[in-house]
């Protein structure tokens, strides 16, 4: 899984400029229910189900068949099944009942025998299966599931413990105009009255949290890996022009990982699906990665926020996580550390060594900061943060590879994967394979990188120094405290034949100087024609001097929506006389999926005196409309910011904000709750919100009641 969308932005700001960008470390806390007892008594083999979704009632009905082998005589066996109602079915010769979020099967189960039983059930899932958006006329509904961190047992009886791997062969009943994507190979689509039934087949077993399906208006581009695996790249029909930049390098990443890992891709096919309002950046469901629609970009957006890293991360999980699955939270780094490391290797293949070392340097800085605060965590701490599991895990593998050498490392990985194919693994299982292929003692590695909570920053820096680029960067970074007059020549030379990251460092050093003293260096930065260096100017220059107005304005044409958003805002604010020209120049640009440029433009166009006066109301209406549930939460989040900044709250936007507070995407709900809290401090809005009462959904009304006193 990839949790954090913000960290996947390609632009870099040094910590002293980061205050407005939240970097959060999310706790994972995937607890595993203690069902070890049942694991010793029964081994679930296969689950087959025909799943039908009632989109109006938001109900799941299914016909369900399960096979299991009994390992020890017992009289009761359960499936995890949250809030499910069993329907009477004459076929089952076992006694079935549902209680305690489980479906119980009772009978005289004998050791060594395999049993199969069928039943029907209905459930209104409260989580894990989502309808996005919820019941809005004229907006097409997308249905998808998220099993990790939630439980598949909210919609499909399964096993909440990762240690029982099951072959899932699922079928889905869908309206004729909808597509279905699920685990495994699509065998056929049969027709039944107004609906189609999509039949999928898995050949190998997997843990229940990796079960998934999505239903919506998708179309796909198909290609094959060099080894012949079918790869399906899904998109919405409206996004056909964004397919190339969104999925750029997909085949290259696939071929690279297969070769680098040294074990063939373990499943029948691979699919990738961008989803509306998805909870995370990406999720590695077996054979079917789901990812946030925010990564669907055009070729300008690609420069700022591309899917390459998440693409490679989720694909690497198909081996590390899906084929071999960590036995417990203590071994979670075997999934996230490995996926992060292999994604970085794929990026090195595509973007080169400097990018690779830059990413390692950035994460070393973050890990060092955490560690210096005394908050360092052992990789084997089951409650470690994502920064530890993901980035420290990747660092540990990088150091291990340097310790034992490339060929031993690759052999250990291959042996580890082959030995534990389709089973569960512990850190020790991995270390056994490492010890077997190398004469180098790895106990220092185990102590320093796996067990120790502090981050080994000195060892990390020694490793980083192997890169001549990092050495050159350190030389420039070392000038931060040097007065400008004494470092001008060095900064100037760093901007000649500039490197992306070193050039940005130069510009950020200028930000702390009086602009008038740095004009020649800024001119050189503009002339570099390097979009990353020019972007650093857009992000850090607080006051645009007259002498640089022309150069600054040229930023509005740069191939970056991040640059454009910052530059348009700044130049509009500082040169009121030219506002009409700036607006004319940037009219009609949408920006990212969240419409960052369009929304900024609308806000500025509305405020700008005498700018298209006859259209002002239209601009305002369009902006307010973006707060509506018709739009994805990324669009709404931005719209709420502008409505708040301009204090345009009215009954409709307040209602949209209240609904946003109970949105299933918890980070959006959280930011909406904070904003609502702020808005309610205004007496007038408080009165308006109070009377919304019956015009919002029950969930939203309950939330309102809980926060509004009197
Ligand atoms: Zn992951």
XYZ file of C-alpha atoms and ligand atoms in Angstrom:
711
model
C 0.000 0.000 0.000
C 1.132 3.546 -0.468
C -0.450 5.793 2.100
C 0.763 9.273 1.628
C -0.193 11.179 -1.463
C 1.677 14.362 -0.549
C 5.054 12.682 -0.406
C 4.703 11.708 -4.038
C 5.035 15.230 -5.343
C 8.147 15.608 -7.358
C 9.051 19.073 -6.276
C 11.321 19.651 -3.388
C 11.266 22.368 -0.761
C 13.869 22.503 1.971
C 12.525 22.143 5.503
C 12.684 25.851 6.247
C 10.148 26.501 3.487
C 8.009 23.500 4.231
C 5.706 24.961 6.840
C 2.654 24.967 4.587
C 3.131 21.442 3.310
C 2.088 18.859 5.806
C 4.281 15.870 6.108
C 2.476 13.378 8.195
C 3.625 10.063 9.397
C 0.669 7.785 9.504
C 0.492 4.982 11.924
C -0.453 1.771 10.280
C -1.817 -0.244 13.139
C -3.043 -3.153 11.077
C -3.779 -5.412 13.977
C -4.268 -9.028 13.287
C -6.950 -10.825 15.195
C -5.790 -13.596 17.402
C -7.254 -16.525 15.538
C -4.148 -18.670 15.737
C -6.252 -21.293 17.394
C -8.449 -21.789 14.384
C -5.437 -21.741 12.018
C -4.243 -24.888 13.770
C -7.586 -26.581 13.309
C -8.609 -25.679 9.781
C -7.070 -24.637 6.476
C -9.408 -22.751 4.156
C -8.753 -23.812 0.583
C -11.163 -22.088 -1.725
C -13.884 -19.462 -1.660
C -16.159 -19.013 -4.651
C -18.980 -16.482 -4.669
C -21.371 -14.725 -6.982
C -21.578 -11.210 -5.605
C -24.402 -8.905 -6.520
C -24.511 -5.233 -5.530
C -27.717 -3.305 -5.057
C -26.494 0.219 -5.779
C -29.692 1.885 -4.577
C -29.859 0.079 -1.256
C -26.060 -0.155 -1.016
C -26.450 -3.817 -0.165
C -24.399 -6.876 -1.122
C -26.132 -10.198 -1.777
C -24.091 -13.251 -2.569
C -24.207 -16.928 -3.210
C -21.168 -18.319 -1.483
C -19.254 -21.606 -1.456
C -16.322 -22.427 0.784
C -14.004 -25.458 0.976
C -11.774 -26.183 3.914
C -9.566 -28.966 5.144
C -9.824 -29.930 8.790
C -6.439 -30.249 10.503
C -7.706 -31.331 13.920
C -11.055 -32.822 14.928
C -13.399 -30.014 15.887
C -17.092 -29.207 16.080
C -17.122 -25.555 15.115
C -15.408 -23.468 12.475
C -15.928 -19.815 11.654
C -15.509 -17.344 8.854
C -15.077 -13.645 9.666
C -18.244 -11.943 8.450
C -19.143 -8.470 9.740
C -22.829 -7.801 10.225
C -24.000 -10.418 7.720
C -27.443 -11.937 7.527
C -27.621 -15.556 6.421
C -30.417 -16.466 4.054
C -32.068 -19.858 4.381
C -30.547 -22.274 1.884
C -31.402 -25.939 1.703
C -28.106 -27.037 0.179
C -25.903 -26.849 3.219
C -25.569 -30.019 5.272
C -23.724 -28.096 7.968
C -25.437 -26.071 10.635
C -24.832 -22.417 9.955
C -25.346 -19.455 12.204
C -24.106 -15.918 12.365
C -23.004 -14.217 15.563
C -20.157 -12.061 16.879
C -19.202 -10.815 13.412
C -18.669 -14.408 12.322
C -20.469 -17.099 10.420
C -20.267 -20.332 12.370
C -20.346 -23.803 10.858
C -21.012 -26.582 13.305
C -20.804 -30.332 12.800
C -18.426 -33.221 13.504
C -15.424 -32.145 11.486
C -12.823 -34.854 11.143
C -9.095 -34.421 10.828
C -7.798 -34.856 7.284
C -11.201 -34.445 5.606
C -12.116 -31.622 3.237
C -15.590 -30.088 3.478
C -17.466 -27.856 1.069
C -20.573 -25.911 1.873
C -22.677 -23.194 0.283
C -24.945 -20.487 1.591
C -26.413 -17.115 0.745
C -26.016 -13.917 2.687
C -26.809 -10.214 2.573
C -24.902 -7.316 4.094
C -24.853 -3.517 4.162
C -21.109 -2.891 4.318
C -20.116 -0.105 6.720
C -16.542 0.042 5.450
C -14.124 -1.702 3.094
C -16.607 -1.412 0.188
C -17.403 2.110 -1.039
C -19.830 3.758 -3.414
C -18.235 6.918 -4.827
C -19.960 9.244 -5.098
C -22.964 8.475 -2.945
C -26.315 8.683 -4.689
C -26.042 11.871 -6.735
C -28.246 12.004 -9.769
C -26.452 12.367 -13.067
C -23.061 11.378 -11.653
C -21.915 7.874 -12.386
C -21.204 5.724 -9.364
C -17.965 3.917 -8.918
C -17.797 1.015 -6.497
C -14.538 -0.268 -5.130
C -13.062 -2.087 -2.181
C -10.092 -1.551 0.107
C -9.088 -4.596 2.099
C -5.877 -3.598 3.870
C -6.276 -1.723 7.089
C -9.986 -2.558 6.753
C -11.296 -6.062 6.400
C -12.630 -7.845 3.367
C -15.012 -9.593 5.802
C -17.180 -6.446 5.710
C -18.516 -7.586 2.348
C -17.237 -11.128 1.777
C -16.955 -13.816 4.478
C -13.216 -14.456 4.681
C -10.406 -14.718 7.219
C -9.144 -11.567 8.909
C -5.825 -13.285 9.658
C -3.204 -12.843 6.899
C -1.797 -16.296 7.614
C -4.553 -18.326 5.966
C -4.111 -18.115 2.193
C -7.141 -19.000 0.119
C -7.909 -19.316 -3.578
C -10.670 -16.799 -4.316
C -12.730 -17.318 -7.467
C -15.299 -14.555 -7.545
C -18.060 -13.508 -9.917
C -19.784 -10.134 -9.927
C -23.229 -9.188 -11.145
C -23.109 -5.727 -12.733
C -25.335 -3.471 -14.821
C -24.638 -3.955 -18.543
C -22.995 -0.552 -18.930
C -20.456 -1.101 -16.134
C -17.045 -2.759 -16.204
C -15.759 -4.966 -13.429
C -12.137 -5.491 -12.472
C -11.234 -8.111 -9.861
C -8.465 -10.478 -8.791
C -7.357 -13.031 -11.349
C -8.228 -13.802 -14.907
C -11.546 -12.806 -16.426
C -12.857 -16.144 -17.747
C -16.054 -14.913 -19.365
C -19.003 -12.571 -19.071
C -22.449 -14.121 -19.082
C -25.639 -12.207 -19.613
C -28.679 -12.305 -17.353
C -31.619 -10.023 -18.209
C -30.432 -6.457 -17.711
C -27.185 -7.468 -16.090
C -23.876 -9.151 -16.837
C -22.039 -11.614 -14.658
C -18.268 -11.318 -14.739
C -16.465 -14.546 -13.811
C -12.910 -14.330 -12.478
C -10.462 -17.122 -11.720
C -7.432 -17.225 -9.437
C -4.978 -20.112 -9.680
C -3.006 -19.433 -6.512
C -3.999 -18.619 -2.937
C -3.738 -15.232 -1.213
C -4.520 -13.540 2.096
C -8.038 -12.133 2.437
C -6.936 -8.480 2.665
C -5.793 -8.657 -0.982
C -9.252 -9.508 -2.334
C -10.720 -6.616 -4.323
C -13.033 -5.511 -7.035
C -13.959 -2.259 -8.749
C -17.035 -1.498 -10.824
C -17.464 1.606 -12.941
C -17.144 3.268 -16.331
C -13.706 2.095 -17.320
C -12.018 1.369 -20.542
C -8.546 -0.093 -20.950
C -5.325 -0.184 -22.882
C -3.731 -3.609 -23.108
C -0.119 -4.547 -23.480
C 2.168 -7.460 -22.679
C 5.329 -7.661 -20.623
C 8.424 -9.023 -22.359
C 7.725 -12.313 -20.567
C 4.185 -12.384 -22.013
C 2.101 -11.359 -18.965
C -1.036 -9.426 -20.038
C -1.061 -5.922 -18.524
C -4.302 -3.925 -18.523
C -4.172 -0.175 -17.931
C -7.592 1.185 -17.036
C -8.889 4.723 -17.437
C -12.133 6.656 -17.739
C -13.245 7.377 -21.283
C -12.842 11.144 -20.714
C -9.197 10.667 -19.809
C -8.015 9.030 -23.023
C -5.474 11.817 -23.660
C -3.953 11.267 -20.228
C -3.302 7.539 -20.674
C 0.203 7.925 -22.084
C 1.601 10.282 -19.404
C -0.242 8.528 -16.565
C 1.056 5.086 -17.451
C 4.389 6.201 -18.929
C 7.098 3.555 -18.313
C 4.587 0.898 -17.158
C 5.999 -1.817 -19.393
C 9.566 -0.777 -18.644
C 8.876 -0.952 -14.895
C 7.299 -4.390 -15.229
C 10.158 -5.804 -17.291
C 12.739 -4.206 -15.018
C 11.247 -5.646 -11.820
C 10.900 -9.135 -13.259
C 14.560 -9.104 -14.235
C 15.830 -7.376 -11.107
C 13.899 -9.597 -8.676
C 14.921 -12.659 -10.668
C 11.649 -14.534 -10.111
C 8.907 -14.488 -12.777
C 5.786 -12.444 -11.995
C 3.739 -14.905 -9.935
C 0.181 -14.312 -11.217
C -1.860 -14.702 -14.400
C -2.163 -11.042 -15.326
C -1.768 -7.510 -13.998
C -4.255 -4.655 -13.944
C -4.040 -1.059 -12.729
C -7.125 1.000 -11.987
C -7.317 4.721 -11.066
C -10.227 5.283 -8.685
C -12.207 8.261 -7.640
C -11.849 9.321 -3.990
C -9.505 6.436 -3.297
C -8.397 6.352 0.336
C -4.667 5.986 -0.300
C -2.118 6.627 -3.017
C -2.222 2.983 -4.095
C -3.104 -0.561 -3.006
C -1.538 -3.775 -4.276
C -4.587 -6.072 -4.490
C -3.402 -9.324 -6.048
C -3.230 -8.863 -9.853
C -5.238 -5.615 -9.548
C -3.552 -2.498 -8.205
C -5.946 0.308 -7.338
C -4.610 3.855 -7.176
C -5.742 7.403 -6.632
C -7.220 9.243 -9.587
C -5.017 12.170 -8.538
C -2.193 10.425 -10.442
C -4.079 10.650 -13.713
C -2.119 13.462 -15.336
C -1.400 15.096 -18.657
C 2.159 15.497 -19.856
C 2.649 18.748 -17.913
C 1.246 17.239 -14.723
C 3.621 14.303 -15.220
C 6.562 16.594 -14.407
C 5.107 17.450 -11.011
C 3.192 14.454 -9.817
C 3.569 11.207 -11.685
C 2.506 7.662 -10.957
C 5.937 6.102 -11.608
C 6.915 5.545 -7.982
C 3.524 4.258 -6.831
C 3.281 2.154 -10.000
C 6.577 0.401 -9.213
C 5.838 0.186 -5.475
C 2.505 -1.600 -5.931
C 3.906 -3.881 -8.618
C 6.817 -4.902 -6.351
C 4.203 -5.876 -3.738
C 2.884 -8.538 -6.123
C 5.982 -10.483 -5.038
C 6.666 -8.891 -1.636
C 3.365 -8.926 0.215
C 1.082 -10.790 -2.155
C 3.137 -13.881 -3.019
C 5.093 -13.960 0.258
C 3.147 -12.284 3.043
C 4.514 -11.085 6.373
C 3.368 -13.323 9.219
C 2.853 -10.465 11.667
C 3.084 -6.680 12.064
C 6.620 -7.214 13.366
C 7.599 -8.312 9.865
C 5.718 -5.553 8.054
C 8.946 -4.140 6.610
C 9.214 -7.337 4.509
C 6.358 -5.787 2.533
C 6.719 -2.008 2.711
C 10.505 -1.795 2.982
C 10.900 -4.128 0.019
C 8.245 -2.417 -2.119
C 9.831 0.981 -1.378
C 13.324 -0.268 -2.179
C 12.366 -1.941 -5.463
C 10.360 1.118 -6.516
C 13.472 3.194 -5.951
C 15.517 0.792 -8.082
C 12.912 1.085 -10.852
C 13.124 4.879 -10.635
C 16.899 4.665 -10.806
C 16.500 2.707 -14.021
C 14.218 5.405 -15.455
C 15.431 8.689 -13.961
C 19.068 7.811 -13.313
C 21.604 7.625 -10.490
C 21.310 11.220 -9.354
C 17.576 10.873 -8.778
C 18.187 7.622 -6.889
C 20.771 9.137 -4.564
C 18.693 12.273 -4.097
C 15.725 10.210 -2.899
C 17.951 8.235 -0.524
C 19.376 11.500 0.781
C 15.921 12.985 1.353
C 14.693 9.970 3.298
C 17.950 9.815 5.282
C 17.304 13.429 6.340
C 13.766 12.590 7.462
C 14.891 9.482 9.329
C 17.760 11.370 10.949
C 15.405 14.132 12.105
C 13.063 11.587 13.688
C 15.979 9.773 15.267
C 17.586 12.998 16.592
C 14.342 13.770 18.378
C 14.706 10.455 20.156
C 11.799 9.033 18.171
C 13.753 6.539 16.087
C 12.064 3.173 15.725
C 13.326 -0.356 15.218
C 12.263 -1.860 11.898
C 10.903 -4.797 13.862
C 8.660 -2.632 16.037
C 5.130 -3.746 15.092
C 3.834 -0.236 15.834
C 6.482 1.644 13.853
C 5.440 4.570 11.651
C 5.224 4.346 7.884
C 8.459 6.366 7.624
C 10.236 3.510 9.401
C 8.544 0.585 7.636
C 8.868 2.167 4.204
C 11.974 4.336 4.151
C 14.119 2.847 6.865
C 13.207 -0.544 5.388
C 14.440 0.570 1.973
C 17.618 1.962 3.530
C 18.232 -1.328 5.331
C 18.057 -3.213 2.029
C 20.324 -0.676 0.332
C 22.929 -1.143 3.109
C 22.530 -4.922 3.085
C 23.176 -4.993 -0.649
C 26.307 -2.883 -0.220
C 27.423 -5.194 2.603
C 27.093 -8.532 0.817
C 27.389 -7.391 -2.816
C 24.988 -7.402 -5.773
C 25.145 -11.033 -6.765
C 24.758 -12.474 -3.255
C 21.904 -10.040 -2.605
C 20.050 -11.053 -5.753
C 20.562 -14.735 -5.071
C 19.241 -14.395 -1.512
C 16.136 -12.594 -2.782
C 15.516 -15.259 -5.400
C 15.965 -18.128 -2.947
C 13.774 -16.433 -0.359
C 10.921 -15.894 -2.812
C 11.118 -19.347 -4.353
C 11.315 -21.168 -1.041
C 8.310 -19.337 0.407
C 6.095 -19.023 -2.676
C 2.463 -18.392 -1.684
C 3.138 -18.740 2.034
C 3.830 -16.441 4.991
C 7.250 -15.243 6.039
C 9.163 -13.804 8.968
C 12.267 -11.610 9.030
C 14.232 -14.668 10.104
C 13.109 -16.556 6.962
C 14.703 -13.792 4.897
C 17.882 -13.635 6.982
C 18.394 -17.402 6.690
C 18.614 -17.012 2.906
C 21.010 -14.063 3.230
C 23.321 -15.983 5.560
C 23.265 -18.959 3.205
C 24.658 -17.057 0.219
C 27.242 -14.795 1.838
C 30.431 -15.245 3.817
C 30.103 -11.730 5.172
C 28.819 -11.703 8.753
C 25.474 -9.941 8.830
C 24.961 -9.789 12.575
C 26.147 -6.128 12.652
C 23.526 -5.400 9.987
C 20.843 -7.135 12.065
C 21.757 -5.166 15.165
C 22.308 -1.779 13.498
C 19.568 -1.732 10.899
C 16.838 -4.083 12.056
C 16.948 -3.954 15.848
C 18.385 -0.542 16.703
C 15.849 2.251 17.005
C 18.231 5.120 16.157
C 18.891 5.735 12.471
C 22.512 5.075 11.442
C 22.948 8.446 9.807
C 26.741 8.343 9.673
C 26.674 4.998 7.854
C 23.996 6.363 5.545
C 26.087 9.440 4.700
C 29.136 7.315 4.008
C 27.023 5.378 1.535
C 25.627 8.553 -0.049
C 29.130 9.924 -0.537
C 29.758 7.216 -3.120
C 27.753 9.436 -5.453
C 29.827 12.253 -7.030
C 26.565 14.155 -7.460
C 25.815 14.033 -3.725
C 29.383 15.195 -2.994
C 28.863 18.152 -5.332
C 25.518 18.891 -3.697
C 27.041 18.810 -0.197
C 29.673 21.343 -1.314
C 26.969 23.790 -2.372
C 24.750 23.055 0.642
C 27.736 23.797 2.894
C 27.561 27.434 1.699
C 24.189 28.091 3.385
C 25.718 30.103 6.250
C 28.292 31.896 4.056
C 27.525 35.578 3.252
C 26.361 36.049 -0.320
C 29.285 38.260 -1.250
C 31.707 35.448 -0.440
C 29.917 32.696 -2.333
C 28.636 34.459 -5.455
C 31.241 32.859 -7.701
C 30.487 29.353 -6.443
C 26.723 29.813 -6.789
C 27.188 31.205 -10.273
C 29.243 28.222 -11.306
C 26.653 25.864 -9.766
C 24.054 27.448 -12.058
C 26.199 26.818 -15.130
C 25.382 23.433 -16.676
C 22.960 23.103 -13.818
C 21.803 19.991 -12.076
C 18.109 19.978 -10.986
C 18.749 19.525 -7.281
C 21.940 21.569 -6.938
C 20.339 24.405 -8.905
C 17.339 24.356 -6.578
C 19.672 24.511 -3.585
C 21.295 27.650 -5.024
C 17.925 29.330 -5.503
C 16.783 28.454 -1.985
C 19.970 30.000 -0.608
C 19.145 33.210 -2.460
C 15.712 33.309 -0.803
C 17.254 34.435 2.488
C 19.111 37.357 0.842
C 17.780 40.789 -0.137
C 16.491 40.275 -3.702
C 18.274 43.368 -4.988
C 21.651 41.808 -4.147
C 20.879 38.573 -5.969
C 19.429 39.790 -9.268
C 22.261 38.598 -11.548
C 22.091 35.135 -9.981
C 18.311 35.019 -10.390
C 18.741 36.040 -14.029
C 21.084 33.116 -14.450
C 18.595 30.776 -12.766
C 15.847 31.920 -15.159
C 18.169 31.494 -18.132
C 19.030 27.931 -17.119
C 15.767 26.860 -18.768
C 15.688 24.084 -16.206
C 12.040 23.829 -15.070
C 12.997 22.533 -11.609
C 15.341 25.435 -10.936
C 12.826 27.927 -12.276
C 10.206 26.276 -10.093
C 12.389 26.866 -7.048
C 12.232 30.590 -7.906
C 8.431 30.440 -8.115
C 8.216 28.658 -4.767
C 10.657 30.818 -2.841
C 10.647 34.381 -4.227
C 8.435 36.494 -1.968
C 8.932 39.846 -3.656
C 9.381 40.163 -7.423
C 11.726 43.066 -8.301
C 10.821 45.195 -11.338
C 14.056 44.102 -13.038
C 12.842 40.496 -13.021
C 9.222 41.061 -13.973
C 9.639 39.843 -17.564
C 11.580 36.747 -16.565
C 9.124 36.022 -13.774
C 6.196 36.300 -16.126
C 7.777 33.679 -18.377
C 7.201 31.189 -15.524
C 3.532 31.209 -16.543
C 4.591 29.193 -19.611
C 6.672 26.592 -17.790
C 5.697 22.901 -18.071
C 4.645 22.611 -14.429
C 1.300 23.212 -12.739
C 3.078 23.720 -9.425
C 5.160 26.528 -10.910
C 2.134 28.013 -12.614
C -0.005 28.001 -9.470
C 2.616 29.762 -7.356
C 3.759 32.142 -10.091
C 0.266 33.247 -11.119
C -0.702 33.950 -7.536
C 2.460 35.964 -6.853
C 2.600 37.993 -10.021
C -1.126 38.794 -9.871
C -0.679 40.077 -6.312
C 2.399 42.182 -7.004
C 1.586 43.830 -10.320
C -2.075 44.935 -10.110
C -1.774 46.925 -13.321
C -1.247 43.805 -15.435
C -3.834 41.514 -13.857
C -6.033 41.348 -16.944
C -3.101 40.186 -19.067
C -2.088 37.471 -16.607
C -5.650 36.198 -16.463
C -6.060 36.221 -20.232
C -2.833 34.295 -20.561
C -3.872 31.509 -18.177
C -7.559 31.248 -19.019
C -8.871 27.727 -19.613
C -6.009 25.829 -17.955
C -7.304 23.108 -15.634
C -4.093 21.945 -13.955
C -4.049 18.756 -11.923
C -7.013 16.488 -11.334
C -7.962 18.832 -8.455
C -8.250 21.726 -10.960
C -5.682 23.746 -9.020
C -5.111 26.256 -11.820
C -8.759 26.624 -12.808
C -9.878 27.234 -9.238
C -7.144 29.786 -8.588
C -8.025 31.486 -11.857
C -11.723 31.681 -10.947
C -10.953 33.192 -7.562
C -8.585 35.759 -9.068
C -10.929 36.562 -11.964
C -13.750 37.197 -9.516
C -11.679 39.617 -7.402
C -9.989 41.431 -10.278
C -11.576 44.811 -10.798
C -13.363 45.234 -14.145
C -12.285 41.853 -15.460
C -15.072 40.360 -17.589
C -17.743 41.923 -15.372
C -20.590 40.211 -17.205
C -19.161 36.776 -16.320
C -18.302 37.374 -12.692
C -21.362 35.594 -11.336
C -20.602 32.579 -13.523
C -17.052 32.429 -12.169
C -18.280 32.547 -8.612
C -20.909 29.903 -9.223
C -18.414 27.559 -10.861
C -16.016 27.908 -7.947
C -18.709 27.309 -5.329
C -19.978 24.345 -7.319
C -16.644 22.588 -6.954
C -17.459 22.085 -3.255
C -20.306 19.765 -4.242
C -20.196 15.963 -3.796
C -20.475 15.715 -7.578
C -16.727 16.284 -7.592
C -13.833 14.263 -6.219
C -12.616 15.144 -2.741
C -9.371 16.577 -4.128
C -11.356 19.176 -6.116
C -13.653 19.886 -3.177
C -10.808 20.316 -0.724
C -9.300 23.045 -2.880
C -12.687 24.700 -3.472
C -13.370 24.861 0.277
C -10.052 26.662 0.740
C -11.003 29.359 -1.763
C -14.568 29.714 -0.515
C -13.163 30.184 2.968
C -10.436 32.582 1.915
C -12.975 34.726 0.082
C -15.661 34.161 2.744
C -18.215 33.048 0.176
C -20.021 30.672 2.507
C -23.728 30.261 1.831
C -26.321 27.584 2.604
C -25.193 25.347 -0.260
C -21.433 25.498 0.396
C -21.975 25.084 4.140
C -24.109 22.037 3.471
C -21.371 20.619 1.236
C -18.821 21.228 3.978
C -20.934 19.459 6.584
C -21.301 16.442 4.272
C -17.560 16.458 3.652
C -17.015 15.972 7.403
C -18.427 12.430 7.152
C -16.778 11.484 3.860
C -15.219 7.981 3.917
C -11.814 9.376 2.842
C -10.715 10.107 6.392
C -8.056 12.709 5.641
C -10.546 14.767 3.665
C -13.108 14.331 6.453
C -10.515 15.468 8.974
C -9.536 18.636 7.096
C -13.237 19.402 6.531
C -13.975 19.024 10.242
C -11.170 21.419 11.092
C -12.429 23.922 8.576
C -16.019 23.618 9.788
C -14.807 24.237 13.331
C -13.177 27.451 12.132
C -16.214 28.548 10.108
C -18.563 27.956 13.040
C -16.721 30.555 15.098
C -18.462 33.095 12.873
C -21.864 33.721 14.472
C -23.696 34.240 11.205
C -22.461 30.975 9.688
C -23.126 29.201 12.960
C -26.810 30.188 12.709
C -26.972 29.042 9.069
C -25.392 25.682 9.839
C -27.726 25.099 12.771
C -30.797 25.175 10.546
C -29.314 22.844 7.893
C -30.682 20.017 10.033
C -32.951 17.985 7.799
C -31.286 18.946 4.515
C -28.229 16.816 5.113
C -27.764 13.043 5.291
C -28.369 11.319 8.611
C -24.676 10.706 9.136
C -23.921 14.398 8.562
C -26.830 15.468 10.786
C -25.532 13.223 13.583
C -22.115 14.775 13.255
C -23.600 18.278 13.334
C -25.571 17.445 16.474
C -22.428 16.216 18.137
C -20.558 19.485 17.578
C -23.280 22.127 17.838
C -24.258 22.928 21.384
C -27.506 24.628 22.499
Zn 3.131 -0.558 0.040
